[in-house]
Amino acid sequence: GIGLSFFAMNELLTKVFYSMRNTKAPIVCSGISVIINIGLNLMLVDIMGLRGLALATSLAAIANSIMLLSWIQKAYPHIRINRSKRKLLKIVVAALVSVFIAYLVNILLVSNVWMPRMLYLFVDVSIAGLIYLFLLYIAKVEEVNYILRILKRS
């Protein structure tokens, strides 16, 4: 779950590098991330099984994001990725809370209601997304207002 946001961040940061005609940084960071992933896979698979593989992949994605962000800050100091640590904290907390609530809903659904697996996934993702947007709206993260304006136009 949490690794997905870092995979998305890696995609975005990679595109930033490509737009600056820098292909070396994403390749180097991805290579190091693959090595981290393999090492963590070997360590965690015996302890946690398949969950260890998922955790290792998420941790490697986080490491890749940190490396890409560090490289951007050094190579392109005029690009401001994170102007507000407070906003970043709000976004991370909203993501964690929404995923946790969706997880609890999943447990309740699976134990009490039968439906096809894809429907469980749809319900979980929908609930997590709605809660996430709601929490960001309450936290007054300004980008949510942009999303709401776009939705109103449609």
Tab-separated table of C-alpha atoms in Angstrom:
chain	number	residue	atom	x	y	z
A	1	GLY	CA	0.000	0.000	0.000
A	2	ILE	CA	2.383	2.713	1.142
A	3	GLY	CA	4.947	1.830	-1.516
A	4	LEU	CA	2.514	2.811	-4.265
A	5	SER	CA	2.787	6.495	-3.439
A	6	PHE	CA	6.569	6.241	-3.692
A	7	PHE	CA	6.331	4.417	-7.023
A	8	ALA	CA	4.174	7.311	-8.246
A	9	MET	CA	6.687	9.816	-6.861
A	10	ASN	CA	9.502	7.958	-8.633
A	11	GLU	CA	7.626	8.224	-11.933
A	12	LEU	CA	7.163	11.956	-11.436
A	13	LEU	CA	10.762	12.582	-10.395
A	14	THR	CA	12.076	10.506	-13.290
A	15	LYS	CA	10.074	12.675	-15.681
A	16	VAL	CA	11.573	15.775	-14.075
A	17	PHE	CA	15.039	14.432	-14.858
A	18	TYR	CA	14.058	13.484	-18.406
A	19	SER	CA	12.656	16.969	-18.964
A	20	MET	CA	16.084	18.321	-17.996
A	21	ARG	CA	17.681	15.848	-20.461
A	22	ASN	CA	19.285	13.937	-17.616
A	23	THR	CA	18.875	10.188	-18.037
A	24	LYS	CA	21.876	9.236	-15.903
A	25	ALA	CA	20.348	10.079	-12.509
A	26	PRO	CA	17.200	7.927	-12.816
A	27	ILE	CA	19.235	4.980	-14.135
A	28	VAL	CA	21.801	5.176	-11.328
A	29	CYS	CA	19.139	5.557	-8.645
A	30	SER	CA	17.054	2.728	-10.112
A	31	GLY	CA	20.110	0.459	-10.242
A	32	ILE	CA	20.908	1.095	-6.592
A	33	SER	CA	17.221	0.599	-5.752
A	34	VAL	CA	17.225	-2.798	-7.492
A	35	ILE	CA	20.255	-3.854	-5.450
A	36	ILE	CA	18.513	-2.696	-2.242
A	37	ASN	CA	15.367	-4.560	-3.280
A	38	ILE	CA	17.228	-7.813	-3.935
A	39	GLY	CA	19.118	-7.559	-0.635
A	40	LEU	CA	15.969	-6.852	1.364
A	41	ASN	CA	14.084	-9.608	-0.480
A	42	LEU	CA	16.720	-12.130	0.545
A	43	MET	CA	16.619	-10.947	4.166
A	44	LEU	CA	12.865	-10.567	4.595
A	45	VAL	CA	11.427	-13.481	2.601
A	46	ASP	CA	12.522	-16.038	5.212
A	47	ILE	CA	11.147	-13.957	8.069
A	48	MET	CA	7.897	-12.665	6.552
A	49	GLY	CA	7.242	-14.742	3.446
A	50	LEU	CA	5.438	-12.925	0.630
A	51	ARG	CA	4.787	-9.945	2.880
A	52	GLY	CA	8.533	-9.582	3.214
A	53	LEU	CA	8.835	-9.316	-0.559
A	54	ALA	CA	6.166	-6.611	-0.624
A	55	LEU	CA	7.841	-4.729	2.228
A	56	ALA	CA	11.246	-4.987	0.540
A	57	THR	CA	9.843	-3.596	-2.698
A	58	SER	CA	8.182	-0.720	-0.849
A	59	LEU	CA	11.369	0.102	1.061
A	60	ALA	CA	13.367	0.035	-2.181
A	61	ALA	CA	10.856	2.454	-3.737
A	62	ILE	CA	11.242	4.770	-0.735
A	63	ALA	CA	15.035	4.615	-1.072
A	64	ASN	CA	14.743	5.399	-4.789
A	65	SER	CA	12.554	8.434	-4.025
A	66	ILE	CA	15.020	9.719	-1.447
A	67	MET	CA	17.942	9.311	-3.869
A	68	LEU	CA	16.073	11.049	-6.705
A	69	LEU	CA	14.998	13.921	-4.442
A	70	SER	CA	18.534	14.361	-3.126
A	71	TRP	CA	19.939	14.363	-6.660
A	72	ILE	CA	17.399	16.962	-7.798
A	73	GLN	CA	18.208	19.218	-4.852
A	74	LYS	CA	21.941	19.046	-5.612
A	75	ALA	CA	21.808	19.220	-9.402
A	76	TYR	CA	18.924	21.666	-9.771
A	77	PRO	CA	18.710	23.870	-6.659
A	78	HIS	CA	16.311	26.243	-8.446
A	79	ILE	CA	13.644	23.485	-8.558
A	80	ARG	CA	11.627	23.468	-5.363
A	81	ILE	CA	10.076	20.035	-4.830
A	82	ASN	CA	8.939	20.414	-1.260
A	83	ARG	CA	8.194	23.945	-0.223
A	84	SER	CA	6.101	22.938	2.740
A	85	LYS	CA	7.035	20.227	5.194
A	86	ARG	CA	3.739	20.828	6.958
A	87	LYS	CA	1.812	20.091	3.763
A	88	LEU	CA	3.854	16.946	3.181
A	89	LEU	CA	3.079	15.784	6.724
A	90	LYS	CA	-0.653	16.390	6.146
A	91	ILE	CA	-0.548	14.369	2.930
A	92	VAL	CA	1.347	11.464	4.507
A	93	VAL	CA	-0.946	11.345	7.554
A	94	ALA	CA	-4.051	11.477	5.335
A	95	ALA	CA	-2.665	8.629	3.207
A	96	LEU	CA	-1.867	6.459	6.229
A	97	VAL	CA	-5.254	7.067	7.862
A	98	SER	CA	-7.191	6.407	4.659
A	99	VAL	CA	-5.306	3.175	3.934
A	100	PHE	CA	-5.776	2.011	7.538
A	101	ILE	CA	-9.528	2.681	7.433
A	102	ALA	CA	-9.835	0.933	4.056
A	103	TYR	CA	-7.949	-2.021	5.546
A	104	LEU	CA	-10.398	-2.200	8.460
A	105	VAL	CA	-13.341	-1.989	6.067
A	106	ASN	CA	-11.794	-4.808	4.040
A	107	ILE	CA	-11.543	-7.005	7.124
A	108	LEU	CA	-15.194	-6.306	7.988
A	109	LEU	CA	-16.362	-6.927	4.431
A	110	VAL	CA	-14.420	-10.154	3.950
A	111	SER	CA	-15.630	-11.579	7.254
A	112	ASN	CA	-19.290	-10.510	6.868
A	113	VAL	CA	-20.174	-10.097	3.189
A	114	TRP	CA	-19.438	-12.346	0.249
A	115	MET	CA	-18.701	-10.715	-3.086
A	116	PRO	CA	-16.227	-11.223	-5.917
A	117	ARG	CA	-12.630	-10.291	-5.078
A	118	MET	CA	-12.531	-7.460	-7.615
A	119	LEU	CA	-15.522	-5.882	-5.914
A	120	TYR	CA	-13.690	-5.956	-2.573
A	121	LEU	CA	-10.790	-4.195	-4.248
A	122	PHE	CA	-13.082	-1.617	-5.845
A	123	VAL	CA	-14.805	-0.890	-2.524
A	124	ASP	CA	-11.489	-0.632	-0.638
A	125	VAL	CA	-9.864	1.660	-3.181
A	126	SER	CA	-12.982	3.833	-3.431
A	127	ILE	CA	-13.230	4.199	0.330
A	128	ALA	CA	-9.524	4.958	0.680
A	129	GLY	CA	-9.676	7.546	-2.114
A	130	LEU	CA	-12.738	9.309	-0.744
A	131	ILE	CA	-11.379	9.374	2.810
A	132	TYR	CA	-8.018	10.618	1.516
A	133	LEU	CA	-9.615	13.501	-0.401
A	134	PHE	CA	-11.873	14.317	2.546
A	135	LEU	CA	-8.932	14.404	4.977
A	136	LEU	CA	-6.922	16.598	2.607
A	137	TYR	CA	-9.913	18.928	2.280
A	138	ILE	CA	-10.248	19.165	6.077
A	139	ALA	CA	-6.483	19.738	6.371
A	140	LYS	CA	-6.840	22.585	3.843
A	141	VAL	CA	-4.366	21.222	1.330
A	142	GLU	CA	-4.893	23.698	-1.496
A	143	GLU	CA	-4.480	21.214	-4.355
A	144	VAL	CA	-7.763	19.553	-3.357
A	145	ASN	CA	-9.554	22.749	-4.364
A	146	TYR	CA	-8.035	22.436	-7.854
A	147	ILE	CA	-9.390	18.891	-8.102
A	148	LEU	CA	-12.831	20.019	-6.929
A	149	ARG	CA	-12.896	22.839	-9.503
A	150	ILE	CA	-12.010	20.402	-12.278
A	151	LEU	CA	-14.744	18.012	-11.147
A	152	LYS	CA	-17.308	20.835	-11.052
A	153	ARG	CA	-16.492	21.770	-14.647
A	154	SER	CA	-17.083	18.225	-15.894
